[in-house]
Each structure stands twice: as C-alpha cells, then as structure tokens.
Coordinates of C-alpha atoms in Angstrom, one line a residue:
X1 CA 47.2 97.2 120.6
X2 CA 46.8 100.0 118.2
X3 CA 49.7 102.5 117.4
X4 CA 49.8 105.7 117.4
X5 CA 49.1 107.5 114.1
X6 CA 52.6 109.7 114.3
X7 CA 54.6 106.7 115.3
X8 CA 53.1 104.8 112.1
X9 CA 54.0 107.9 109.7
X10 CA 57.7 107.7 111.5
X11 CA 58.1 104.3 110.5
X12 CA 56.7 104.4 107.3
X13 CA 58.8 107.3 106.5
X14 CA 61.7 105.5 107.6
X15 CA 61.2 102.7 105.4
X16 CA 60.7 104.9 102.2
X17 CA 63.3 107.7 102.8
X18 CA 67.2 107.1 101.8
X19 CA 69.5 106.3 104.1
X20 CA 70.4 109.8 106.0
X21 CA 67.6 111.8 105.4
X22 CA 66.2 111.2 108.9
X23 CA 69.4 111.1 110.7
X24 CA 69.8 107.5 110.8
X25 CA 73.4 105.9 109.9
X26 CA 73.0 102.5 108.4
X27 CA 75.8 99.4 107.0
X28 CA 76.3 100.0 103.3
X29 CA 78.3 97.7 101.3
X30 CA 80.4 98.5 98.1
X31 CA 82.7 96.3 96.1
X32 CA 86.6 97.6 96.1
X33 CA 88.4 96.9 93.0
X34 CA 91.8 98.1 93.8
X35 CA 93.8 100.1 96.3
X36 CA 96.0 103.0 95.2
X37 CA 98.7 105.7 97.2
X38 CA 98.6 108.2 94.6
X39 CA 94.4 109.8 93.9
X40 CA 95.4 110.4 90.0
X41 CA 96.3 106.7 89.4
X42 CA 92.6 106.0 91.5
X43 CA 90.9 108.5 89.3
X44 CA 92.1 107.2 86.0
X45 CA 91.4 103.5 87.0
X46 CA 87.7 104.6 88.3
X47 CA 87.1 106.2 84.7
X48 CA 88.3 103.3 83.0
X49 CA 86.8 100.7 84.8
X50 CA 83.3 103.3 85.0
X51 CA 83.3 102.5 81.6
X52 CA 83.5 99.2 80.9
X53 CA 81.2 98.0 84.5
X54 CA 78.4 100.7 82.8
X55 CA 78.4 101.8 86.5
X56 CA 79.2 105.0 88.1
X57 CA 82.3 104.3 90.5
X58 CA 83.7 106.0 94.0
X59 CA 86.9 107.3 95.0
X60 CA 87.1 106.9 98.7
X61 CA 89.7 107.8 100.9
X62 CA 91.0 106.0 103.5
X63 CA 93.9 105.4 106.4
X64 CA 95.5 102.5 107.3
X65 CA 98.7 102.6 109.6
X66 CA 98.0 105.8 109.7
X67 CA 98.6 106.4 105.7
X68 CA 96.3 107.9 103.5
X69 CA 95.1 105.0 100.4
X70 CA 92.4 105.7 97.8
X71 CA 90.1 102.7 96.9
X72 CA 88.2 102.5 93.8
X73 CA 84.9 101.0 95.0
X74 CA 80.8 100.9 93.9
X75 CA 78.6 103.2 94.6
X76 CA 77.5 102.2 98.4
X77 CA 74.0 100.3 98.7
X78 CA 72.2 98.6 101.8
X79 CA 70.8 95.5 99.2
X80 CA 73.5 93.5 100.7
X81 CA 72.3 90.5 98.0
X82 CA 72.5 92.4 95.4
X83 CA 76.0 93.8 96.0
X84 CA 77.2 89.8 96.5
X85 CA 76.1 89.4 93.0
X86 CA 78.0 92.4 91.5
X87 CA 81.4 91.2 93.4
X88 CA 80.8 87.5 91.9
X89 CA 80.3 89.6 88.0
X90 CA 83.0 91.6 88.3
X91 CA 85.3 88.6 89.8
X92 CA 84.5 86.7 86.9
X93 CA 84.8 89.4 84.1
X94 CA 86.8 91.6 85.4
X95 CA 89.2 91.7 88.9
X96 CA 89.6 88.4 90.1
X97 CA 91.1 89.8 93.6
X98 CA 87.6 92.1 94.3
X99 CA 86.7 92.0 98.0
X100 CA 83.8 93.6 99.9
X101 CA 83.5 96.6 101.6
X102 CA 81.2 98.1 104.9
X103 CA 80.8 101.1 106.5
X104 CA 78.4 103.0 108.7
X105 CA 78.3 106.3 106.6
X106 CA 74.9 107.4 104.7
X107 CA 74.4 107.2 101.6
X108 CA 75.6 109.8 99.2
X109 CA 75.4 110.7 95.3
X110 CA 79.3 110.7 94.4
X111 CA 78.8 112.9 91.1
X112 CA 81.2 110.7 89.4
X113 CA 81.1 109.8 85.3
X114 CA 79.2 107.1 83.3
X115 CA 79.9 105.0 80.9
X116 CA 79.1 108.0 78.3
X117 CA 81.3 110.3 80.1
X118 CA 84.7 111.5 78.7
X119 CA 87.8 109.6 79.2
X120 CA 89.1 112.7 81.0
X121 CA 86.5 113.7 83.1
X122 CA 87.3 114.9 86.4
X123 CA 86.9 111.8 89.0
X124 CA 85.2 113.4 92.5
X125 CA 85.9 111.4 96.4
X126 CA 82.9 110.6 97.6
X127 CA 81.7 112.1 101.1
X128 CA 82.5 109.0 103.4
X129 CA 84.2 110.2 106.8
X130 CA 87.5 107.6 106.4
X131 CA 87.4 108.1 110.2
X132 CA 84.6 105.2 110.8
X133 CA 86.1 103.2 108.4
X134 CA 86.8 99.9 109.2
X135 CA 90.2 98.8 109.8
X136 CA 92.8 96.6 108.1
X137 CA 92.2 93.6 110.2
X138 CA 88.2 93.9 110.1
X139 CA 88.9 94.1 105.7
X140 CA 90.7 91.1 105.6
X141 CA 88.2 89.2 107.7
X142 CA 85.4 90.0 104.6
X143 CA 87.7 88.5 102.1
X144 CA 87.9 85.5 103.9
X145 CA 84.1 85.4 104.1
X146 CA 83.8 85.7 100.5
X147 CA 86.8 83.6 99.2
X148 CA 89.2 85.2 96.4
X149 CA 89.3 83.3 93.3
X150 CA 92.8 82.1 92.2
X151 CA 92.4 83.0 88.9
X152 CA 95.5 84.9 87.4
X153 CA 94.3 88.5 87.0
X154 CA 95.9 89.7 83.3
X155 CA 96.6 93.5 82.9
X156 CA 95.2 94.9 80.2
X157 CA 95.0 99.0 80.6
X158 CA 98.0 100.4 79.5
X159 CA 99.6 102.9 81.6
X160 CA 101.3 106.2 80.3
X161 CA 104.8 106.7 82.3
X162 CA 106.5 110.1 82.7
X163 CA 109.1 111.0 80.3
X164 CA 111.4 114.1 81.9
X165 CA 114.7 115.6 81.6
X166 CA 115.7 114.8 85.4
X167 CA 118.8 113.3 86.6
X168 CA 119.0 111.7 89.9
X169 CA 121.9 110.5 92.2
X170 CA 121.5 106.7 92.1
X171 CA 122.1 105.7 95.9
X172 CA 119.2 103.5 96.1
X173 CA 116.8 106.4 98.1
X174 CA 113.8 108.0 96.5
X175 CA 114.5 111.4 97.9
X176 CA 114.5 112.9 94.3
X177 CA 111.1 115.1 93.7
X178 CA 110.8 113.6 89.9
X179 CA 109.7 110.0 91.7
X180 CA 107.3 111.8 93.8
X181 CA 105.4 112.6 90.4
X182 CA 106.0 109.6 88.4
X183 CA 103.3 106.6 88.2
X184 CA 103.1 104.3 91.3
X185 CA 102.4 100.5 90.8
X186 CA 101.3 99.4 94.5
X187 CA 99.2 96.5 94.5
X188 CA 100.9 93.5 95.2
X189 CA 100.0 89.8 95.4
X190 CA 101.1 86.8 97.0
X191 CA 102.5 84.5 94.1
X192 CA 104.8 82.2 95.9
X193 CA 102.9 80.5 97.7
X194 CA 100.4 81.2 94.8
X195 CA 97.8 82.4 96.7
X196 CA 97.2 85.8 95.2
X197 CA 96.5 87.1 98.9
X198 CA 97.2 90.6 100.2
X199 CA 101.1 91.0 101.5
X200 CA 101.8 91.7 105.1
X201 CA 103.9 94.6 104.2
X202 CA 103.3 97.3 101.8
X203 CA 105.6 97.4 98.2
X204 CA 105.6 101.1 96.1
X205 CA 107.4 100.8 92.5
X206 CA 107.6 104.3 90.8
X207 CA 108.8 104.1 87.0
X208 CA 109.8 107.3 84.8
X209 CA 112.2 107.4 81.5
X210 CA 114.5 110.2 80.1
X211 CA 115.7 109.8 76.5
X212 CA 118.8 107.7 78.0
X213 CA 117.0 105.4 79.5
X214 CA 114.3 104.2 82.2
X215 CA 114.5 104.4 85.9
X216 CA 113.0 102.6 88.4
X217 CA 112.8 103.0 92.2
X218 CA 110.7 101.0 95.1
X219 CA 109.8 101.6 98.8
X220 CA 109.8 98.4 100.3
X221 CA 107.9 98.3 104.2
X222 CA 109.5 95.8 106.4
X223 CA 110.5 95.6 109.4
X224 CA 114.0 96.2 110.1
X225 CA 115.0 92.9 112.6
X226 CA 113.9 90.4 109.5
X227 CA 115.6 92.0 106.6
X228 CA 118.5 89.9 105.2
X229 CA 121.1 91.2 103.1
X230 CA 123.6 88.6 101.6
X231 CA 126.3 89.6 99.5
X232 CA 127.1 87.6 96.6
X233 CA 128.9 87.7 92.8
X234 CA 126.4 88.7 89.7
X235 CA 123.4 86.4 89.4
X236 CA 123.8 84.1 92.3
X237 CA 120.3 83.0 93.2
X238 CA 120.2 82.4 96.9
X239 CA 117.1 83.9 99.7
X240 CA 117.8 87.7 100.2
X241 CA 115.2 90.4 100.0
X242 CA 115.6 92.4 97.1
X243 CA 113.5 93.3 94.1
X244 CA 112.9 92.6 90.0
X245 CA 111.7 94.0 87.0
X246 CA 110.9 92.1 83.9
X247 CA 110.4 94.4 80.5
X248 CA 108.9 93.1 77.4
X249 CA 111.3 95.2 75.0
X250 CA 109.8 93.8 72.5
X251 CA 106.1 95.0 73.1
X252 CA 104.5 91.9 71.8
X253 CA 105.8 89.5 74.1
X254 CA 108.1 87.8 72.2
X255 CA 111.1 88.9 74.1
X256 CA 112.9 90.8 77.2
X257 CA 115.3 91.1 79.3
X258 CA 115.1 90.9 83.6
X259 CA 116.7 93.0 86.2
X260 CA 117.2 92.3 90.2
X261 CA 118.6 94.4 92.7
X262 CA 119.1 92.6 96.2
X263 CA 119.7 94.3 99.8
X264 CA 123.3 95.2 100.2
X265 CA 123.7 96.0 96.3
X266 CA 124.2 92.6 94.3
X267 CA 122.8 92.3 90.4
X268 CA 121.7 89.6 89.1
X269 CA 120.2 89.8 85.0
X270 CA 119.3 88.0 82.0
X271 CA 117.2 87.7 79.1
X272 CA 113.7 85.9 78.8
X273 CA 111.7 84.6 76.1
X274 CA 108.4 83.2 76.0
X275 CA 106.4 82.4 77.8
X276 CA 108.4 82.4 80.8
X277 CA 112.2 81.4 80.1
X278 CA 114.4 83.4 81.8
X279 CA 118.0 82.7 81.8
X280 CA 121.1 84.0 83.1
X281 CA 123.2 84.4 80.2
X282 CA 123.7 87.5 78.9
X283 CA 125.2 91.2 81.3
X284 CA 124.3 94.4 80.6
X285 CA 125.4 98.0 81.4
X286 CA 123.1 99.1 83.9
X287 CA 123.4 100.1 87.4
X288 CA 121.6 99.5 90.8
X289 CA 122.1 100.4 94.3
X290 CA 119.8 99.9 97.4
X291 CA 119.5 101.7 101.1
X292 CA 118.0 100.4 104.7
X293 CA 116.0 102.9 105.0
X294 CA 113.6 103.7 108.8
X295 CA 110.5 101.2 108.0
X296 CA 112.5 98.9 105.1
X297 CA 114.6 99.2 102.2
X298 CA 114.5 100.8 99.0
X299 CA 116.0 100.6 96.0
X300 CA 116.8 102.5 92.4
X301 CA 117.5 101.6 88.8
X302 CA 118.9 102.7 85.8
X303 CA 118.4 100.7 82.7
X304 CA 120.1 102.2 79.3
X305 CA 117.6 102.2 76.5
X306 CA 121.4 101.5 74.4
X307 CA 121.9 98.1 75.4
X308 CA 118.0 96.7 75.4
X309 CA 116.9 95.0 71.7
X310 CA 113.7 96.5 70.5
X311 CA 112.0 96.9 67.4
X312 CA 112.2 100.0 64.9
X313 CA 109.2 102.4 65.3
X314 CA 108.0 105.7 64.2
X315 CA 104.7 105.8 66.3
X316 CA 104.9 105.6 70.4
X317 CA 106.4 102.3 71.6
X318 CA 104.6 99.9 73.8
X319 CA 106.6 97.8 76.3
X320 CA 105.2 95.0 78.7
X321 CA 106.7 95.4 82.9
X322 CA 106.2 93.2 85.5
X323 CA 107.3 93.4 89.4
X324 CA 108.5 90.8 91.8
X325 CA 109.8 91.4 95.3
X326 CA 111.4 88.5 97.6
X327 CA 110.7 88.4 101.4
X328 CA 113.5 86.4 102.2
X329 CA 112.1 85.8 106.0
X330 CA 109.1 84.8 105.7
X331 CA 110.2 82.8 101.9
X332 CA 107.7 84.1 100.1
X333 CA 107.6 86.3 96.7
X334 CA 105.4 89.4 95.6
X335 CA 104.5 90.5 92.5
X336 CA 102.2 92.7 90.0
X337 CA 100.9 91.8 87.2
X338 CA 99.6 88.3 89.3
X339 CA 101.2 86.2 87.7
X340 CA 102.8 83.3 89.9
X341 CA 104.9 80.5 88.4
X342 CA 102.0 78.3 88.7
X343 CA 100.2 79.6 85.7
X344 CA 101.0 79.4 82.2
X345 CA 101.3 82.7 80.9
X346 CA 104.2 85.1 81.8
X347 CA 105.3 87.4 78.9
X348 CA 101.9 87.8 77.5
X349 CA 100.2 89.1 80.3
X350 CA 102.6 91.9 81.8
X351 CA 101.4 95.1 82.2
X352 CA 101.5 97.3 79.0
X353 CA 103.3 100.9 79.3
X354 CA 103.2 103.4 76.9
X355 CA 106.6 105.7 76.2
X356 CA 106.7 108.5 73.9
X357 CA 109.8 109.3 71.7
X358 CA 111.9 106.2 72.8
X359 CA 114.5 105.9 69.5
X360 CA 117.9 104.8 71.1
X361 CA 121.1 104.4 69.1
X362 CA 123.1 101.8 68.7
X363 CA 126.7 102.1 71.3
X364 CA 129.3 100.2 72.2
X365 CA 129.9 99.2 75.6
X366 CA 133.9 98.1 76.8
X367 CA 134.3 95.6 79.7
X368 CA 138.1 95.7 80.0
X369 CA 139.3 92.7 81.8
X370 CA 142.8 90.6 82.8
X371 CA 144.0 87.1 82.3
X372 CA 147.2 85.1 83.3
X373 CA 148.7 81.9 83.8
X374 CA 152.0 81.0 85.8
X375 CA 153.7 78.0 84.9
X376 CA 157.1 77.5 87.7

C-alpha cells in the first residue's frame, strides 16, 4: 500500500525536527546532581559543576509537598542511552548520589554558562512547567532502577557563609530575617544504616557568623506523634532526636570540636581529633535551645569564636563543618557531608567554609561551683 506523499513529509519531518517544534510533547531524561531550597545556592553549584562536567547545566524548578526545590540537572535529551552513560561518569567522578530524571516537557535551550564562562555569570531556570513534573514517589522509583553507589561522596567546593552584625534571641526558632539570607545546607543522607539513601523527612541547616562567634539554626520536618524528647545531664548519649555540628577549627583537619543540641534542650560536646575520635571530655561556653515547632522541631546555636582553638592567620580562615541529625523513632541518623561511620575518613572530608575577618581574642571563662562534706 503506498502512502500518501503529505503523510510521508509529516513523518519525515517529525523524525528530523526537535522535540516541540511540531507540537508534540516527548519523555526527556536529565541527570540531577543535587536538590536545593534556596535558587542562589542552585545557581552557584550549577556554575561550578558547569565547569568542571564541560557541560552546560539547568536550573529547574520544582514542588514537592507542595514546596518549591531547585534541582541542578543536565540539559534534557530523548538519547535515553546516552544520558545512562553520563549518570554512570558523573557517579564515578563526580556525585556518587546522582539519580535520573523524566519529564514530558519539550526540549528547550536553557542559555546557561560553559565551561569558559565566568565564575559569576548569571545562572537562568530553564522553561520546564514544574506542574507535569513527576512526583516524589515516581523519583525515588528511578533511583531504585538505577542503583546509588555507596561510595562516600567528599565535599570539596568551599562555601562562603555570611558574616553580619545581627543579633538574635536564642529560643531555638528561626524567626529572625538574618537566617532567611544566610547559606542553607539541605541535602541529607542516610548514614546509619549506611545507605546513603534519601531521608523520609526534610533537614534545613542555615550557618552565619558575627565577629563573636558563629550561629547555627536547623528546621527539622517530622511529624509531631514520633518526636521524642528526653531530658538528660550534659553529654548523656541515649536515642532522642536532636541535632550536631562538627567544626574543623583547625582548617586542615587536624583538630575540632563537636556540638549537639537534643529536643527538650540537653547539650552534649567535646573535642575530636583525627580521623574520627570524638570524645567527651572537655565543656565549653556555648549555648543552645530548641522549639516543637507545627511540622517538627528546630533548633539554634551559638558557638563563641573565644573558646574554640584555631590557628593564627592574617589571610581569610578556612574551617571544615559537618551535620548530623538523629531520628530517634525510626533509629536512624542523617548527615551532610556523607560520611557514615562505616568509612574511613571523617575530619578530612568535611565540608570546607570560608569566613572573612575571624581573629578572636583570648578570654577567660568562670564556672563558679560548690562543694561539701558532712561528717556527724
């Protein structure tokens, strides 16, 4: 049966045109190396991984629960082989936790920088419709098709944090506008069990310093009827949610101290050493508090720059961080850098921070405290 000349042109038209041109919505498939709350901290992780993939890189915008997330992810294709290929390279050389990505949009030119491009060049979204994105459940189904390696991803792009002159009342909710604008670490692993999988609930650190010393806050999702709160005296290591922050003082990971803040306000803190020796023998002057809040708990620091050992420096100081949250429940632990117990490396591979001006002073800290005997 012959076909008719028009309906041959229509399909050979249809083979050689992009995606879109004739109206036609087909599956693309990109490769998503990260997820981020905040669009800056997206942008400057899609220039810097732009550059070193030689690859231009989309910042898409999507919902899930019904709150806004921007994904760092390949330019969208249809060669479904040879996007498989990229996520094994960039697994192995770059994000161990990369995962695949599918939508039903066409095919669009994002505009964003190359590998040649300045550092600081503007970072555009791409013009995917986050509406016929697929959802949470469907996303987690493609990592499972295309297993996650368990390799233990090391941070190695410093991040800048925000040095201001704000003070904040320290009752453990991030209602202060200074957090809204400070850097946001938000992507989590599973690292006990030591799977390195995506948490059931969502974890937000924000971090910004003054010239007294560094604060931290975190929004912690959970839902209400599973949190546990259990009082205790300082340092007493029993199952309660609550968070932890490990800072490489040093900046060369030779040494640090750790901080924990549990639900219902108990401290626990200590020094560590390499590569992962953390003990309980040494209190510091700091101060914690934490707050139920409507979907979880959350919880602020203040850590004096005065009592923290660190090297003399006239140029910017580095520091090393790392973030641990316990989900007493469900017994399992979260963290960022990924860096579960399992592996070897600890206080080399936390993630490197950049502060500007940090020069504290020595001070002296007074602990007044009582002692008696009776003797009848």
């Amino acid at each position: 049966m012959k076909l008719p000349l028009a309906i041959l042109l229509l399909v050979a038209c249809q083979l050689l045109l992009p995606s879109g041109v004739l109206g036609e919505n087909r599956t693309v498939i990109s490769v998503v190396l990260g997820s981020y709350s905040s669009h800056d901290n997206a942008s400057q992780i899609a220039v810097q991984y732009s550059s070193r993939l030689n690859e231009q890189l989309v910042v898409h915008e999507v919902k899930v629960n019904g709150r806004p997330l921007y994904r760092v992810l390949t330019v969208p294709s249809t060669n479904e082989t040879h996007v498989v290929q990229r996520l094994a390279t960039i697994r192995s050389e770059l994000i161990s936790t990369a995962w695949l990505f599918r939508s039903t949009e066409e095919i669009t030119n994002p505009g964003l920088p190359t590998a040649t491009s300045n550092e600081h060049s503007p970072v555009k979204t791409s013009s995917l419709d986050s509406a016929q994105v697929q959802d949470s459940a469907e996303l987690v189904a493609l990592e499972i098709e295309t297993p996650v390696s368990v390799s233990i991803t090391t941070a190695t792009d410093s991040i800048s944090l925000t040095r201001t002159d704000s003070q904040i009342v320290l009752d453990g909710r991030l209602d202060e506008p200074v957090w809204d604008s400070s850097p946001q670490f938000d992507t989590f692993y599973i690292l006990e069990p030591d799977t390195l999988g995506k948490p059931r609930y969502r974890s937000e650190v924000r971090v910004f310093y003054t010239a007294e010393g560094l604060y931290i806050g975190t929004k912690n999702e959970q839902p209400e009827d599973t949190l546990i709160s259990r009082l205790s005296s300082r340092d007493a290591d029993i199952n309660r949610d609550g968070v932890s922050v490990t800072l490489d003082t040093s900046g060369e990971g030779l040494y640090g101290l750790w901080f924990a803040i549990n639900l219902g306000g108990s401290l626990e803190d200590g020094v560590v050493l390499p590569e992962k020796q953390y003990s309980t023998q040494w209190d510091g002057p700091w101060t914690g508090e934490s707050a139920v809040t409507p979907d979880g708990y959350s919880t602020e620091m203040f850590l004096p720059w005065s009592m923290m050992a660190m090297p003399n420096t006239d140029s910017d100081r580095k520091m090393g961080v790392y973030f641990s949250r316990k989900v007493a429940h469900i017994d399992e632990r979260w963290g960022y850098p990924a860096l579960p117990k399992t592996g070897s490396t600890l206080m080399s591979a936390l993630q490197p921070i950049d502060l500007l001006g940090v020069q504290p002073s020595q001070q002296f800290a007074f602990f007044p405290f009582a002692a008696s005997t009776y003797n009848q």
